[in-house]
mmCIF file of C-alpha atoms in Angstrom:
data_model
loop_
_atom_site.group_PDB
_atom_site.id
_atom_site.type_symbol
_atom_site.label_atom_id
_atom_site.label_comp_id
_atom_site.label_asym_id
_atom_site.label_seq_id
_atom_site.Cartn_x
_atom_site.Cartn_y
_atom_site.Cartn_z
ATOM 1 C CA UNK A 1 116.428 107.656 86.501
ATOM 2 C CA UNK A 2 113.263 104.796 86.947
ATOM 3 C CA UNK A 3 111.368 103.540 84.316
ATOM 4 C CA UNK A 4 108.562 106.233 85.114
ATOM 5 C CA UNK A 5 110.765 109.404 84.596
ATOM 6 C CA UNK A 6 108.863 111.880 83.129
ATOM 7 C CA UNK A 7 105.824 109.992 82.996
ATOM 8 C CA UNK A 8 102.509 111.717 83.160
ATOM 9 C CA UNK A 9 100.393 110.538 86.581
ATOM 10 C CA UNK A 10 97.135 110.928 87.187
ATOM 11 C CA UNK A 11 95.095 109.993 90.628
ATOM 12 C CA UNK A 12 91.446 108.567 91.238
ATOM 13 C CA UNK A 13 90.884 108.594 94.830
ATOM 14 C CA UNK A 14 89.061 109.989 97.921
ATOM 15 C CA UNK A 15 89.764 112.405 100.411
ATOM 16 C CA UNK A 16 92.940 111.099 101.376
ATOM 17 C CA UNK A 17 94.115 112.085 97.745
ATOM 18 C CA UNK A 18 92.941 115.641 98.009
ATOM 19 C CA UNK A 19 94.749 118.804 98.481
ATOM 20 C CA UNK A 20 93.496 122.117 98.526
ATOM 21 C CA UNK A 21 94.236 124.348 95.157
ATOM 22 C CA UNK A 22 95.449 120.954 93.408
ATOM 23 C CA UNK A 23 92.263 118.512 93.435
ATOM 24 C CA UNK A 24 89.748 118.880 90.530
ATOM 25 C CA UNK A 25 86.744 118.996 92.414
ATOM 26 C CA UNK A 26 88.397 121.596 94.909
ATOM 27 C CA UNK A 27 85.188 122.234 97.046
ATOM 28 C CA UNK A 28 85.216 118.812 98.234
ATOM 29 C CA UNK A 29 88.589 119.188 99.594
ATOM 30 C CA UNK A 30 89.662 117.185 102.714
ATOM 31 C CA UNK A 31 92.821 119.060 103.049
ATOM 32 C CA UNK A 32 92.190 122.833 102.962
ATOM 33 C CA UNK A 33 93.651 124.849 105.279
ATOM 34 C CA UNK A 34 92.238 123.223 108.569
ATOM 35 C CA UNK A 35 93.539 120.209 107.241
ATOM 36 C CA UNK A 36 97.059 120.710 106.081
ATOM 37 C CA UNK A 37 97.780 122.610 109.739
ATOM 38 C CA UNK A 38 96.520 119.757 111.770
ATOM 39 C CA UNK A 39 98.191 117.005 109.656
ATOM 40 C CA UNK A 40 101.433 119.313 109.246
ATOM 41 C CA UNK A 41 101.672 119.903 105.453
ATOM 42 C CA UNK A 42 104.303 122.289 104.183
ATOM 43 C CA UNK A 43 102.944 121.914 100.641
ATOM 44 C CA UNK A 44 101.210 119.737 98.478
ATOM 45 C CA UNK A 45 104.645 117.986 98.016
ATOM 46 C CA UNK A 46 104.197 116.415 101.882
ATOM 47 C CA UNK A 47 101.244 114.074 100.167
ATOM 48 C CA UNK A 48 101.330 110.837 99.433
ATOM 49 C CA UNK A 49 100.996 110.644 95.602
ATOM 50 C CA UNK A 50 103.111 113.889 95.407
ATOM 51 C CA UNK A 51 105.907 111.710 97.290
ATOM 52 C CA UNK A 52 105.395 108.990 94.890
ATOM 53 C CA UNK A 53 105.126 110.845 91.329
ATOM 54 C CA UNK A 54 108.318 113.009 92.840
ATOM 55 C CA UNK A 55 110.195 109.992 93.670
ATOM 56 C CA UNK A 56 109.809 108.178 90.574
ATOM 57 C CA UNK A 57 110.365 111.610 88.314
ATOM 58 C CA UNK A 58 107.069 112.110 87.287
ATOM 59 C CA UNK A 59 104.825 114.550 86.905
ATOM 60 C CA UNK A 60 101.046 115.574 87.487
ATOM 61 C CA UNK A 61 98.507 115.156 84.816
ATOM 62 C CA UNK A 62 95.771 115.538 86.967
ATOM 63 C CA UNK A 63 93.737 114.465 89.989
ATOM 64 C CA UNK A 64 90.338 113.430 89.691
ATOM 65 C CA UNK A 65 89.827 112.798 94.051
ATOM 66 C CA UNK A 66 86.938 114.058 95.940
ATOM 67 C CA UNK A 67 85.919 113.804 99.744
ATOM 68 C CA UNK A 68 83.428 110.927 99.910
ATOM 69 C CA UNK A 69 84.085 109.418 96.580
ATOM 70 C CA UNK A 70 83.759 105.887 96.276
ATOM 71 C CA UNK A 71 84.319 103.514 93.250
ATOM 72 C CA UNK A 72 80.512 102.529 93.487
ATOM 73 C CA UNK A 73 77.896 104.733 92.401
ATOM 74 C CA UNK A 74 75.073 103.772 94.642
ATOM 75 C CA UNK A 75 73.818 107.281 95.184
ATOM 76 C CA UNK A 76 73.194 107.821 91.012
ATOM 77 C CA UNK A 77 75.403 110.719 90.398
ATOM 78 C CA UNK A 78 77.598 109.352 87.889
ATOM 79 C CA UNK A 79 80.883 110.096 90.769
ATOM 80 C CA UNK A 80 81.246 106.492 91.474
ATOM 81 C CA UNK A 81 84.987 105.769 90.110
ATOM 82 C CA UNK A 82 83.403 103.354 87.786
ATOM 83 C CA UNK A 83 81.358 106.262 86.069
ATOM 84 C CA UNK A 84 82.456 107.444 82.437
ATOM 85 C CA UNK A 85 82.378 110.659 83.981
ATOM 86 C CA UNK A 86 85.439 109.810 87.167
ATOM 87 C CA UNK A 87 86.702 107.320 84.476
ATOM 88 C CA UNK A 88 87.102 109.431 81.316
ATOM 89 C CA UNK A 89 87.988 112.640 83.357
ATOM 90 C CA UNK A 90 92.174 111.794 84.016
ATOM 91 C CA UNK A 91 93.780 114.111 81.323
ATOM 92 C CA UNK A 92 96.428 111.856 78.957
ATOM 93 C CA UNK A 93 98.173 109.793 81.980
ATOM 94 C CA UNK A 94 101.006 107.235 81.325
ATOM 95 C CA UNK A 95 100.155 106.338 85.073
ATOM 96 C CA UNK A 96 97.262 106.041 87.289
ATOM 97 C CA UNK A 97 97.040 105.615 90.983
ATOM 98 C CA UNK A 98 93.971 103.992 92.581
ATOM 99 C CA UNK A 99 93.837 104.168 96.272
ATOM 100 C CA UNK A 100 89.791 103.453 96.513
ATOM 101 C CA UNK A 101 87.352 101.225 98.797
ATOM 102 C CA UNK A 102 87.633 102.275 102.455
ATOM 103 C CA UNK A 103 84.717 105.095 101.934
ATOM 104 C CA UNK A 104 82.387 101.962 99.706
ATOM 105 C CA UNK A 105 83.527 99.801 102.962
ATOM 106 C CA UNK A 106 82.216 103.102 105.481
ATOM 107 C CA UNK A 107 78.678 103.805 103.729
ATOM 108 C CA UNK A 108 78.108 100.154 103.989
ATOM 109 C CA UNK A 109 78.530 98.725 99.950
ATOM 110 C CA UNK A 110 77.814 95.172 99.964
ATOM 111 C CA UNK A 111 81.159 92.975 98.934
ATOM 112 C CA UNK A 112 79.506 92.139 95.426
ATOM 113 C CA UNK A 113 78.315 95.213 94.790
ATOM 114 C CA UNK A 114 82.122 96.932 95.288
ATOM 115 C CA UNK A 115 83.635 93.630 93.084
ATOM 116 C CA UNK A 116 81.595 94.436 90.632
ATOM 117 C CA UNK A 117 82.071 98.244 90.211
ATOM 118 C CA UNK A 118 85.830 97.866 90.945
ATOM 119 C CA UNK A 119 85.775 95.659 87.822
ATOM 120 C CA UNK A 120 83.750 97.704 85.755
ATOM 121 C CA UNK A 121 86.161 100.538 86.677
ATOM 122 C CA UNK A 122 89.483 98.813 85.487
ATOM 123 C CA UNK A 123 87.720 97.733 82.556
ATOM 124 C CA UNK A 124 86.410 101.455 81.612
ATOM 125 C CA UNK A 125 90.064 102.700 82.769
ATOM 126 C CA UNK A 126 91.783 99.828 80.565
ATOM 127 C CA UNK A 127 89.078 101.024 77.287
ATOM 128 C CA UNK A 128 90.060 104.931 77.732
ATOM 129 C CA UNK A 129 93.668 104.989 78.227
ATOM 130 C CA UNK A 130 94.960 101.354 77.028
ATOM 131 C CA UNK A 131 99.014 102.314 77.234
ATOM 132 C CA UNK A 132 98.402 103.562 80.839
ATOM 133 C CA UNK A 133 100.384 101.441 83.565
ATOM 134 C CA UNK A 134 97.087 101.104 86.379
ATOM 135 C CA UNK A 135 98.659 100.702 90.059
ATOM 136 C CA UNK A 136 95.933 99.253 92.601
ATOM 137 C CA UNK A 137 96.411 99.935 96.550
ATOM 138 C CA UNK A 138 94.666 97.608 99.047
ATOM 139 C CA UNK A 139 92.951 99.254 101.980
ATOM 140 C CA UNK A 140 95.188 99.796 105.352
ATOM 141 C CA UNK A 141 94.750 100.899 109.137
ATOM 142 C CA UNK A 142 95.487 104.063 110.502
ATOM 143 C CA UNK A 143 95.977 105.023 113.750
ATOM 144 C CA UNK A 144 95.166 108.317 115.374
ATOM 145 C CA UNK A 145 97.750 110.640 116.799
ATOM 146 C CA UNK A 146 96.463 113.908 117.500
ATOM 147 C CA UNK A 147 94.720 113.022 120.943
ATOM 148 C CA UNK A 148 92.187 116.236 120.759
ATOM 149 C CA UNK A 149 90.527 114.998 117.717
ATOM 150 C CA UNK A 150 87.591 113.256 117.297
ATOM 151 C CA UNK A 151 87.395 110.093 115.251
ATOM 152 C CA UNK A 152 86.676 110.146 111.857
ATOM 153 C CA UNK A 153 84.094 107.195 111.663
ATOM 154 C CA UNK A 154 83.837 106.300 115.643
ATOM 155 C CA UNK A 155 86.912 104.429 117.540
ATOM 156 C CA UNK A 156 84.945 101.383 117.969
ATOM 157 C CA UNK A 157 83.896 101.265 114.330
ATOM 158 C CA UNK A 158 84.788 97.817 112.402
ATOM 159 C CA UNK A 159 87.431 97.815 110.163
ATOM 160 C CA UNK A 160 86.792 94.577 108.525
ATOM 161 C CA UNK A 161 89.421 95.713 105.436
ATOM 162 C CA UNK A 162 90.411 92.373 104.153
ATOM 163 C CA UNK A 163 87.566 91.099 102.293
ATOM 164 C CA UNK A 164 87.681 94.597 100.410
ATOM 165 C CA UNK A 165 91.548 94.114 99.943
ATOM 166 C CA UNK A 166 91.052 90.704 98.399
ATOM 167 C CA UNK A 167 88.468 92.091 95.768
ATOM 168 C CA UNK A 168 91.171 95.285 94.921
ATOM 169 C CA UNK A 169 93.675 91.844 94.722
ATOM 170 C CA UNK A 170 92.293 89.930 92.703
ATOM 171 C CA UNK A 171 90.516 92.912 90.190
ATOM 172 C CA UNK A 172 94.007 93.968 89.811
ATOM 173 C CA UNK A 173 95.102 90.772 88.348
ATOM 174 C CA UNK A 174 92.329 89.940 86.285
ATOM 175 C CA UNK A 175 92.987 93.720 84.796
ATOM 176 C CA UNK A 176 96.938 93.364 84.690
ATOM 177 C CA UNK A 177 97.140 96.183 87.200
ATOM 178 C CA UNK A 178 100.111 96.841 89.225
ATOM 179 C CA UNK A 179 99.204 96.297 93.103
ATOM 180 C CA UNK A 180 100.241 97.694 95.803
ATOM 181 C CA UNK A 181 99.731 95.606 98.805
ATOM 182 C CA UNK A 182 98.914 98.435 101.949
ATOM 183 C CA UNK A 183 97.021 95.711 103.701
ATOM 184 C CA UNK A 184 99.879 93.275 103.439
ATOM 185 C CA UNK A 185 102.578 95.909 105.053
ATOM 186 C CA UNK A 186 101.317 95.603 108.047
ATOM 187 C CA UNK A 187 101.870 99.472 108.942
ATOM 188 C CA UNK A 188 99.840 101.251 110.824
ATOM 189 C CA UNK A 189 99.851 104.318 109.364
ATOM 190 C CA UNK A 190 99.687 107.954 111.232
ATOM 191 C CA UNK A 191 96.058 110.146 110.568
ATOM 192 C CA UNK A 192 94.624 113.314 112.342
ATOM 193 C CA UNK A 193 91.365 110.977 113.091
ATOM 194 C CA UNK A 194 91.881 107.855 112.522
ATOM 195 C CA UNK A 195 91.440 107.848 108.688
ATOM 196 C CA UNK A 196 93.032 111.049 107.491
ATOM 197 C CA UNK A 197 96.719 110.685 107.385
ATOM 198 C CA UNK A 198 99.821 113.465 109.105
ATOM 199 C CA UNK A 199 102.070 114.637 106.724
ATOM 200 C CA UNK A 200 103.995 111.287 108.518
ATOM 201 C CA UNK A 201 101.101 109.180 107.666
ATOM 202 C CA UNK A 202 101.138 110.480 104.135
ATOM 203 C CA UNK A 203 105.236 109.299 103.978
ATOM 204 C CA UNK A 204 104.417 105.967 105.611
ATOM 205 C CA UNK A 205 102.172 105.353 102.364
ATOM 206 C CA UNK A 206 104.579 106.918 99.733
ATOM 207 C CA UNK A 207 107.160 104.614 101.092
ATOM 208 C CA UNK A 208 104.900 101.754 100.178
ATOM 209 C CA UNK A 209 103.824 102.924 96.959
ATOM 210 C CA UNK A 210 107.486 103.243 96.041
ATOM 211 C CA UNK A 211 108.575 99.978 96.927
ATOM 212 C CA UNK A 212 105.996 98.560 94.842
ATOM 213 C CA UNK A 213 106.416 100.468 92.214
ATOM 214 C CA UNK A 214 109.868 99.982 91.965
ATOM 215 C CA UNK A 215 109.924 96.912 92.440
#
């Protein structure tokens, strides 16, 4: 028994939080079936936030996650995970995992810019579900082990994470989110291409998760 048994958990996050059949915005799937055979997926239980809501003896309210989903909404679609549309679209959580930024860090989103809309989405999240528990996770390198794959955004692409993982920080605490601290690990964790993580890679994260969590 934890503190989160039979709790209701909901995600907002990108493609690494997708799943075909299981994500709400299903055609934007990262892992469909090319996907889950490459990385090595039995089942949607092999993904991270399965392995965490599993391990703490939740269960799935729903999961708002899309392939290139950011928390910014530069391209004025109402997607960005500050929108009332991402924000307001989680079912009745008790818990909410937010494992954003690396695809706002890829397409280029100015530090400001991302402080601000990570901001404005705690605060919307905080307004719509006020007894939720919000659980923050910095941004973390990956490291490609399937040698026939191309990189996702380029090998020699910067990965300047930290000033994005010290906004996520110190949102989280202004908020009175939970955080957990990827970037801080110092794991390296396993992807098909660099970004997308194994069904390993996905285990190496759940084990984080969980000992924040828990702790």
């Amino acid at each position: 028994m934890t503190d989160y048994t039979g709790k209701k958990f909901s995600v907002l996050g990108d493609s690494i939080s997708t799943y075909r059949g299981v994500t709400v915005d299903d055609p934007n799937t990262f892992y469909g079936r090319d996907a889950i055979e490459k990385g090595g997926f039995q089942s949607v239980a092999d993904t991270w936030w399965m392995r965490v809501i599993d391990g703490l003896g939740g269960v799935l309210e729903r999961n708002n996650s899309f392939a290139g989903s950011c928390v910014t909404d530069g391209f004025g679609l109402g997607r960005g995970a500050c929108s009332w549309e991402r924000a307001g679209a989680l079912g009745d959580p008790d818990v909410i995992l937010i494992p954003m930024g690396a695809n706002d860090l890829g397409f280029g989103v100015t530090a400001d810019a991302f402080a601000a809309a990570y901001a404005l989405m705690l605060s919307r999240l905080r307004e719509r579900y006020p007894r939720a528990a919000i659980w923050c996770g910095t941004l973390i390198n990956g490291r490609k082990v399937l040698p026939d794959e191309p990189y996702f955004m380029g090998e020699d692409s910067p990965k300047a994470l930290e000033p994005f993982s010290s906004i996520i920080r110190d949102c989280a605490a202004r908020a009175g989110a939970g955080l957990v601290d990827l970037a801080a690990s110092g794991v390296v964790y396993d992807t098909i291409d660099g970004c997308h993580p194994t069904a390993g890679g996905m285990a190496q994260l759940a084990a984080l998760w969980l000992d924040a969590m828990r702790a």
